[in-house]
């Protein structure tokens, strides 16, 4: 397969290519804000917390246990108010953006969604078992669990990065993470109420810590084998009977081997570089690797002429 056959080299990018160029962090924020406006428009004339999106999308332990497991995901994109949305998206912007630069957009989306689901599972477990007050009919909404996971991973990657608590107080990232976990642990185990899912926050923080310590890469776990997509299907053909085979008229001559494509070595290097980009992002490439990408692009353009 030549470079021109590869799906990551196109002269005219598709709609999805343009979407990907915006960055996963930007699109996660855009989708979440869009859902929030959907909440507002669907609750005109009624209570904001009783609209249809909240009714069918919030994480309610009793409903989850009855089989409505989609609530573990949909609750991540719902919010209880403008301030709730604002602070979550601010943290997602700086923590998610740095995560995406380091690990790539695909990895961020998987991390964010799985982290949100993990946080909601912790919320359900603590409500059902009575560790948290309110029982199994108390619902939770918000991206706070997924955002907490991103914040903890950010603090582990960049512990000395200076952040501003409440936009004014400068604190290092490691201290902010400790304060966040300590506060939520104190309030959660102290059975504080106030409409805050403290254990969902703690679940998200724990997920971020486990992600960092284990070194797991969700992009690899859920990636399809690229060789499987191009492997030809084999078809069994019955050979003709021995008596029907034609007699040879001349000695067999070995056919000359097809010359290897001139860009074979370039393609091998290109595969390794693209694998590195999918894991760590474009910013992780060296100057030599960026030059190889340019060479591959030029070669493709010449073949298209």
mmCIF file of C-alpha atoms in Angstrom:
data_model
loop_
_atom_site.group_PDB
_atom_site.id
_atom_site.type_symbol
_atom_site.label_atom_id
_atom_site.label_comp_id
_atom_site.label_asym_id
_atom_site.label_seq_id
_atom_site.Cartn_x
_atom_site.Cartn_y
_atom_site.Cartn_z
ATOM 1 C CA UNK A 1 0.000 0.000 0.000
ATOM 2 C CA UNK A 2 1.495 3.321 -1.054
ATOM 3 C CA UNK A 3 1.427 6.557 0.884
ATOM 4 C CA UNK A 4 -1.310 7.910 -1.380
ATOM 5 C CA UNK A 5 -3.603 5.073 -0.219
ATOM 6 C CA UNK A 6 -3.367 5.960 3.422
ATOM 7 C CA UNK A 7 -6.369 7.636 5.013
ATOM 8 C CA UNK A 8 -4.322 10.203 6.908
ATOM 9 C CA UNK A 9 -3.020 11.909 3.748
ATOM 10 C CA UNK A 10 -5.719 13.877 1.950
ATOM 11 C CA UNK A 11 -5.514 17.000 -0.161
ATOM 12 C CA UNK A 12 -9.036 18.063 0.777
ATOM 13 C CA UNK A 13 -9.794 17.438 4.477
ATOM 14 C CA UNK A 14 -13.252 16.142 5.287
ATOM 15 C CA UNK A 15 -15.670 17.614 7.822
ATOM 16 C CA UNK A 16 -14.402 15.205 10.477
ATOM 17 C CA UNK A 17 -10.807 16.201 9.711
ATOM 18 C CA UNK A 18 -11.711 19.835 10.355
ATOM 19 C CA UNK A 19 -13.499 18.856 13.556
ATOM 20 C CA UNK A 20 -10.398 17.051 14.770
ATOM 21 C CA UNK A 21 -8.245 20.106 14.060
ATOM 22 C CA UNK A 22 -10.159 22.074 16.690
ATOM 23 C CA UNK A 23 -8.877 19.833 19.475
ATOM 24 C CA UNK A 24 -10.705 17.394 21.726
ATOM 25 C CA UNK A 25 -10.717 19.815 24.671
ATOM 26 C CA UNK A 26 -12.530 22.464 22.633
ATOM 27 C CA UNK A 27 -15.138 20.000 21.431
ATOM 28 C CA UNK A 28 -15.771 18.526 24.884
ATOM 29 C CA UNK A 29 -16.420 22.043 26.163
ATOM 30 C CA UNK A 30 -18.596 22.908 23.143
ATOM 31 C CA UNK A 31 -20.732 19.784 23.513
ATOM 32 C CA UNK A 32 -21.168 20.328 27.255
ATOM 33 C CA UNK A 33 -22.174 23.978 26.783
ATOM 34 C CA UNK A 34 -24.570 22.943 24.014
ATOM 35 C CA UNK A 35 -26.226 20.398 26.290
ATOM 36 C CA UNK A 36 -26.547 23.065 28.986
ATOM 37 C CA UNK A 37 -28.442 25.341 26.594
ATOM 38 C CA UNK A 38 -30.595 22.335 25.725
ATOM 39 C CA UNK A 39 -31.396 21.992 29.438
ATOM 40 C CA UNK A 40 -32.443 25.633 29.626
ATOM 41 C CA UNK A 41 -34.642 25.566 26.523
ATOM 42 C CA UNK A 42 -36.313 22.308 27.555
ATOM 43 C CA UNK A 43 -37.281 23.669 30.982
ATOM 44 C CA UNK A 44 -38.941 26.938 29.927
ATOM 45 C CA UNK A 45 -41.957 27.337 32.199
ATOM 46 C CA UNK A 46 -40.725 24.675 34.623
ATOM 47 C CA UNK A 47 -37.968 24.049 37.142
ATOM 48 C CA UNK A 48 -34.412 23.841 35.824
ATOM 49 C CA UNK A 49 -33.724 20.637 37.776
ATOM 50 C CA UNK A 50 -36.908 18.897 36.631
ATOM 51 C CA UNK A 51 -36.563 19.133 32.853
ATOM 52 C CA UNK A 52 -36.594 16.085 30.564
ATOM 53 C CA UNK A 53 -32.811 15.979 30.150
ATOM 54 C CA UNK A 54 -32.371 15.866 33.927
ATOM 55 C CA UNK A 55 -35.138 13.304 34.356
ATOM 56 C CA UNK A 56 -33.689 10.864 31.836
ATOM 57 C CA UNK A 57 -29.991 11.743 32.013
ATOM 58 C CA UNK A 58 -29.075 12.341 35.652
ATOM 59 C CA UNK A 59 -27.201 9.667 37.578
ATOM 60 C CA UNK A 60 -29.833 8.218 39.927
ATOM 61 C CA UNK A 61 -28.589 5.078 41.717
ATOM 62 C CA UNK A 62 -31.981 3.381 41.801
ATOM 63 C CA UNK A 63 -32.460 3.909 38.049
ATOM 64 C CA UNK A 64 -28.918 2.761 37.247
ATOM 65 C CA UNK A 65 -29.470 -0.430 39.222
ATOM 66 C CA UNK A 66 -32.685 -1.001 37.267
ATOM 67 C CA UNK A 67 -30.647 -1.100 34.059
ATOM 68 C CA UNK A 68 -30.532 2.531 32.910
ATOM 69 C CA UNK A 69 -26.747 2.470 32.751
ATOM 70 C CA UNK A 70 -26.550 5.245 30.128
ATOM 71 C CA UNK A 71 -27.050 7.661 33.036
ATOM 72 C CA UNK A 72 -23.448 7.028 34.077
ATOM 73 C CA UNK A 73 -22.379 8.794 30.857
ATOM 74 C CA UNK A 74 -25.135 11.333 30.194
ATOM 75 C CA UNK A 75 -24.864 12.830 33.694
ATOM 76 C CA UNK A 76 -21.320 13.992 32.840
ATOM 77 C CA UNK A 77 -22.719 16.474 30.302
ATOM 78 C CA UNK A 78 -25.488 17.892 32.493
ATOM 79 C CA UNK A 79 -25.051 20.721 35.004
ATOM 80 C CA UNK A 80 -27.063 22.261 37.800
ATOM 81 C CA UNK A 81 -26.397 25.902 36.968
ATOM 82 C CA UNK A 82 -24.208 28.415 35.193
ATOM 83 C CA UNK A 83 -21.521 28.569 37.917
ATOM 84 C CA UNK A 84 -21.378 24.772 38.090
ATOM 85 C CA UNK A 85 -20.791 24.674 34.339
ATOM 86 C CA UNK A 86 -18.348 27.599 34.326
ATOM 87 C CA UNK A 87 -15.910 26.261 36.922
ATOM 88 C CA UNK A 88 -15.920 22.756 35.458
ATOM 89 C CA UNK A 89 -15.189 24.055 31.963
ATOM 90 C CA UNK A 90 -12.422 26.381 33.195
ATOM 91 C CA UNK A 91 -10.610 23.454 34.822
ATOM 92 C CA UNK A 92 -11.236 21.270 31.774
ATOM 93 C CA UNK A 93 -9.761 24.006 29.568
ATOM 94 C CA UNK A 94 -6.382 24.181 31.293
ATOM 95 C CA UNK A 95 -6.077 20.627 32.620
ATOM 96 C CA UNK A 96 -7.612 18.938 29.571
ATOM 97 C CA UNK A 97 -5.637 21.116 27.175
ATOM 98 C CA UNK A 98 -2.300 20.160 28.715
ATOM 99 C CA UNK A 99 -3.375 16.503 28.854
ATOM 100 C CA UNK A 100 -4.239 16.609 25.159
ATOM 101 C CA UNK A 101 -0.861 18.126 24.285
ATOM 102 C CA UNK A 102 0.878 15.301 26.127
ATOM 103 C CA UNK A 103 -1.292 12.279 25.303
ATOM 104 C CA UNK A 104 -3.390 13.267 22.277
ATOM 105 C CA UNK A 105 -7.042 14.113 21.681
ATOM 106 C CA UNK A 106 -8.296 10.533 21.358
ATOM 107 C CA UNK A 107 -6.733 9.609 24.675
ATOM 108 C CA UNK A 108 -8.262 12.670 26.339
ATOM 109 C CA UNK A 109 -11.792 11.839 25.192
ATOM 110 C CA UNK A 110 -11.507 8.239 26.382
ATOM 111 C CA UNK A 111 -9.924 9.311 29.677
ATOM 112 C CA UNK A 112 -12.600 11.961 30.251
ATOM 113 C CA UNK A 113 -15.561 9.674 29.543
ATOM 114 C CA UNK A 114 -14.208 6.664 31.442
ATOM 115 C CA UNK A 115 -13.200 8.905 34.340
ATOM 116 C CA UNK A 116 -16.700 10.384 34.476
ATOM 117 C CA UNK A 117 -18.290 6.928 34.436
ATOM 118 C CA UNK A 118 -15.914 5.731 37.177
ATOM 119 C CA UNK A 119 -16.786 8.751 39.347
ATOM 120 C CA UNK A 120 -20.507 8.122 38.893
ATOM 121 C CA UNK A 121 -20.083 4.446 39.779
ATOM 122 C CA UNK A 122 -18.412 5.519 43.028
ATOM 123 C CA UNK A 123 -21.324 7.897 43.647
ATOM 124 C CA UNK A 124 -23.862 5.115 43.073
ATOM 125 C CA UNK A 125 -21.970 2.712 45.333
ATOM 126 C CA UNK A 126 -21.723 5.174 48.229
ATOM 127 C CA UNK A 127 -25.390 6.120 47.976
ATOM 128 C CA UNK A 128 -26.608 2.528 47.843
ATOM 129 C CA UNK A 129 -24.426 1.366 50.720
ATOM 130 C CA UNK A 130 -25.323 4.328 52.924
ATOM 131 C CA UNK A 131 -21.786 5.732 53.087
ATOM 132 C CA UNK A 132 -23.205 8.977 51.678
ATOM 133 C CA UNK A 133 -26.473 10.470 52.957
ATOM 134 C CA UNK A 134 -29.643 10.634 50.913
ATOM 135 C CA UNK A 135 -30.221 7.049 49.818
ATOM 136 C CA UNK A 136 -30.436 5.587 46.334
ATOM 137 C CA UNK A 137 -32.946 8.112 44.989
ATOM 138 C CA UNK A 138 -30.593 11.104 45.176
ATOM 139 C CA UNK A 139 -29.351 12.062 41.723
ATOM 140 C CA UNK A 140 -26.095 13.612 40.556
ATOM 141 C CA UNK A 141 -25.188 15.643 37.476
ATOM 142 C CA UNK A 142 -22.063 17.392 36.283
ATOM 143 C CA UNK A 143 -18.609 16.829 34.862
ATOM 144 C CA UNK A 144 -16.949 17.388 38.239
ATOM 145 C CA UNK A 145 -15.812 13.767 38.565
ATOM 146 C CA UNK A 146 -14.207 13.694 35.111
ATOM 147 C CA UNK A 147 -12.724 17.158 35.659
ATOM 148 C CA UNK A 148 -11.323 16.071 39.043
ATOM 149 C CA UNK A 149 -9.576 13.178 37.295
ATOM 150 C CA UNK A 150 -8.030 15.581 34.765
ATOM 151 C CA UNK A 151 -6.933 17.969 37.523
ATOM 152 C CA UNK A 152 -5.201 15.218 39.513
ATOM 153 C CA UNK A 153 -3.381 13.911 36.427
ATOM 154 C CA UNK A 154 -2.309 17.472 35.620
ATOM 155 C CA UNK A 155 -0.941 17.893 39.153
ATOM 156 C CA UNK A 156 1.003 14.618 38.823
ATOM 157 C CA UNK A 157 2.439 15.559 35.440
ATOM 158 C CA UNK A 158 3.167 19.194 36.364
ATOM 159 C CA UNK A 159 3.317 19.369 40.182
ATOM 160 C CA UNK A 160 5.046 22.763 40.320
ATOM 161 C CA UNK A 161 2.880 24.536 37.753
ATOM 162 C CA UNK A 162 1.495 27.739 39.268
ATOM 163 C CA UNK A 163 -2.292 28.004 39.330
ATOM 164 C CA UNK A 164 -4.563 30.646 40.808
ATOM 165 C CA UNK A 165 -7.108 29.513 43.354
ATOM 166 C CA UNK A 166 -10.325 31.511 42.856
ATOM 167 C CA UNK A 167 -8.402 33.364 40.099
ATOM 168 C CA UNK A 168 -6.329 35.310 42.648
ATOM 169 C CA UNK A 169 -4.371 33.088 45.074
ATOM 170 C CA UNK A 170 -1.261 31.520 43.455
ATOM 171 C CA UNK A 171 -0.739 27.874 44.458
ATOM 172 C CA UNK A 172 1.291 25.007 42.934
ATOM 173 C CA UNK A 173 -0.715 22.302 41.203
ATOM 174 C CA UNK A 174 0.227 19.612 43.739
ATOM 175 C CA UNK A 175 -1.116 21.711 46.634
ATOM 176 C CA UNK A 176 -4.354 22.502 44.817
ATOM 177 C CA UNK A 177 -4.945 18.785 44.233
ATOM 178 C CA UNK A 178 -4.310 17.971 47.897
ATOM 179 C CA UNK A 179 -6.655 20.746 49.044
ATOM 180 C CA UNK A 180 -9.337 19.534 46.650
ATOM 181 C CA UNK A 181 -9.141 15.895 47.776
ATOM 182 C CA UNK A 182 -8.874 16.849 51.450
ATOM 183 C CA UNK A 183 -11.893 19.142 51.332
ATOM 184 C CA UNK A 184 -14.086 16.627 49.523
ATOM 185 C CA UNK A 185 -12.975 13.819 51.831
ATOM 186 C CA UNK A 186 -13.743 15.903 54.916
ATOM 187 C CA UNK A 187 -17.170 16.920 53.625
ATOM 188 C CA UNK A 188 -18.059 13.513 52.201
ATOM 189 C CA UNK A 189 -17.141 11.394 55.207
ATOM 190 C CA UNK A 190 -18.527 14.096 57.482
ATOM 191 C CA UNK A 191 -21.929 13.481 55.856
ATOM 192 C CA UNK A 192 -22.196 17.096 54.779
ATOM 193 C CA UNK A 193 -25.154 17.876 52.573
ATOM 194 C CA UNK A 194 -25.707 20.907 50.397
ATOM 195 C CA UNK A 195 -26.412 19.231 47.081
ATOM 196 C CA UNK A 196 -22.786 18.333 46.278
ATOM 197 C CA UNK A 197 -21.734 14.821 45.230
ATOM 198 C CA UNK A 198 -18.479 14.770 47.187
ATOM 199 C CA UNK A 199 -17.863 11.087 46.592
ATOM 200 C CA UNK A 200 -18.162 11.546 42.832
ATOM 201 C CA UNK A 201 -15.341 14.105 43.126
ATOM 202 C CA UNK A 202 -13.275 11.669 45.182
ATOM 203 C CA UNK A 203 -13.988 8.886 42.678
ATOM 204 C CA UNK A 204 -12.748 11.069 39.828
ATOM 205 C CA UNK A 205 -9.610 12.032 41.762
ATOM 206 C CA UNK A 206 -8.910 8.356 42.526
ATOM 207 C CA UNK A 207 -9.350 7.490 38.860
ATOM 208 C CA UNK A 208 -6.839 10.153 37.841
ATOM 209 C CA UNK A 209 -4.300 8.834 40.345
ATOM 210 C CA UNK A 210 -4.761 5.225 39.162
ATOM 211 C CA UNK A 211 -4.453 6.282 35.530
ATOM 212 C CA UNK A 212 -1.138 7.990 36.224
ATOM 213 C CA UNK A 213 0.274 5.181 38.369
ATOM 214 C CA UNK A 214 -0.678 2.317 36.050
ATOM 215 C CA UNK A 215 0.446 4.065 32.863
ATOM 216 C CA UNK A 216 -2.535 2.638 30.960
ATOM 217 C CA UNK A 217 -3.267 3.981 27.470
ATOM 218 C CA UNK A 218 -6.946 3.740 26.565
ATOM 219 C CA UNK A 219 -6.186 4.650 22.960
ATOM 220 C CA UNK A 220 -4.231 1.421 22.594
ATOM 221 C CA UNK A 221 -6.752 -0.688 24.479
ATOM 222 C CA UNK A 222 -9.578 0.361 22.151
ATOM 223 C CA UNK A 223 -7.575 0.699 18.938
ATOM 224 C CA UNK A 224 -8.322 -1.607 16.035
ATOM 225 C CA UNK A 225 -5.489 -3.532 14.445
ATOM 226 C CA UNK A 226 -4.575 -1.509 11.322
ATOM 227 C CA UNK A 227 -3.386 -4.692 9.599
ATOM 228 C CA UNK A 228 -6.814 -6.244 10.053
ATOM 229 C CA UNK A 229 -8.432 -3.441 8.036
ATOM 230 C CA UNK A 230 -6.356 -4.134 4.915
ATOM 231 C CA UNK A 231 -5.799 -7.878 5.183
ATOM 232 C CA UNK A 232 -7.225 -9.471 2.009
ATOM 233 C CA UNK A 233 -9.865 -12.128 2.307
ATOM 234 C CA UNK A 234 -8.746 -15.516 0.976
ATOM 235 C CA UNK A 235 -11.034 -17.597 -1.200
ATOM 236 C CA UNK A 236 -10.601 -21.327 -1.653
ATOM 237 C CA UNK A 237 -10.659 -22.431 -5.306
ATOM 238 C CA UNK A 238 -10.878 -26.089 -6.204
ATOM 239 C CA UNK A 239 -7.940 -27.203 -8.354
ATOM 240 C CA UNK A 240 -8.851 -28.912 -11.644
ATOM 241 C CA UNK A 241 -8.478 -32.699 -11.799
ATOM 242 C CA UNK A 242 -5.028 -34.023 -12.680
ATOM 243 C CA UNK A 243 -6.092 -35.210 -16.126
ATOM 244 C CA UNK A 244 -7.568 -31.808 -17.033
ATOM 245 C CA UNK A 245 -4.403 -29.906 -16.389
ATOM 246 C CA UNK A 246 -2.570 -28.729 -19.548
ATOM 247 C CA UNK A 247 0.807 -30.246 -20.331
ATOM 248 C CA UNK A 248 3.753 -27.894 -19.913
ATOM 249 C CA UNK A 249 5.219 -26.739 -23.221
ATOM 250 C CA UNK A 250 8.435 -25.263 -21.889
ATOM 251 C CA UNK A 251 10.571 -25.256 -18.837
ATOM 252 C CA UNK A 252 9.270 -23.110 -16.035
ATOM 253 C CA UNK A 253 11.054 -19.830 -15.673
ATOM 254 C CA UNK A 254 10.996 -18.024 -12.368
ATOM 255 C CA UNK A 255 9.225 -14.711 -12.739
ATOM 256 C CA UNK A 256 11.308 -11.718 -11.797
ATOM 257 C CA UNK A 257 10.493 -10.368 -8.373
ATOM 258 C CA UNK A 258 8.648 -7.119 -8.326
ATOM 259 C CA UNK A 259 10.813 -4.248 -7.360
ATOM 260 C CA UNK A 260 10.182 -2.951 -3.898
ATOM 261 C CA UNK A 261 8.525 0.445 -3.795
ATOM 262 C CA UNK A 262 10.992 3.276 -3.553
ATOM 263 C CA UNK A 263 9.231 4.717 -0.519
ATOM 264 C CA UNK A 264 9.217 1.466 1.500
ATOM 265 C CA UNK A 265 11.717 2.717 4.075
ATOM 266 C CA UNK A 266 9.937 6.066 4.275
ATOM 267 C CA UNK A 267 6.630 4.308 4.934
ATOM 268 C CA UNK A 268 8.170 2.230 7.730
ATOM 269 C CA UNK A 269 9.475 5.369 9.408
ATOM 270 C CA UNK A 270 6.142 7.092 8.809
ATOM 271 C CA UNK A 271 4.185 4.355 10.589
ATOM 272 C CA UNK A 272 6.380 4.712 13.678
ATOM 273 C CA UNK A 273 6.018 8.494 13.656
ATOM 274 C CA UNK A 274 2.223 8.390 13.339
ATOM 275 C CA UNK A 275 2.044 5.886 16.177
ATOM 276 C CA UNK A 276 4.058 8.320 18.299
ATOM 277 C CA UNK A 277 1.718 11.191 17.360
ATOM 278 C CA UNK A 278 -1.340 9.128 18.357
ATOM 279 C CA UNK A 279 0.229 8.422 21.744
ATOM 280 C CA UNK A 280 1.868 11.705 22.663
ATOM 281 C CA UNK A 281 0.620 14.347 20.198
ATOM 282 C CA UNK A 282 2.343 16.258 17.409
ATOM 283 C CA UNK A 283 4.391 18.309 19.850
ATOM 284 C CA UNK A 284 6.412 15.225 20.862
ATOM 285 C CA UNK A 285 8.064 14.879 17.443
ATOM 286 C CA UNK A 286 11.693 15.765 16.864
ATOM 287 C CA UNK A 287 12.875 17.995 14.033
ATOM 288 C CA UNK A 288 13.987 14.930 12.054
ATOM 289 C CA UNK A 289 10.589 13.265 12.467
ATOM 290 C CA UNK A 290 8.793 16.420 11.342
ATOM 291 C CA UNK A 291 11.041 16.469 8.268
ATOM 292 C CA UNK A 292 10.015 12.897 7.446
ATOM 293 C CA UNK A 293 6.349 13.947 7.573
ATOM 294 C CA UNK A 294 7.104 16.760 5.141
ATOM 295 C CA UNK A 295 8.932 14.371 2.798
ATOM 296 C CA UNK A 296 6.026 11.922 2.860
ATOM 297 C CA UNK A 297 3.565 14.708 2.085
ATOM 298 C CA UNK A 298 5.660 15.952 -0.841
ATOM 299 C CA UNK A 299 5.987 12.424 -2.225
ATOM 300 C CA UNK A 300 2.239 11.976 -2.081
ATOM 301 C CA UNK A 301 1.616 15.281 -3.875
ATOM 302 C CA UNK A 302 3.998 14.311 -6.693
ATOM 303 C CA UNK A 303 2.192 10.998 -7.170
ATOM 304 C CA UNK A 304 -1.138 12.730 -7.416
ATOM 305 C CA UNK A 305 0.054 14.974 -10.290
#
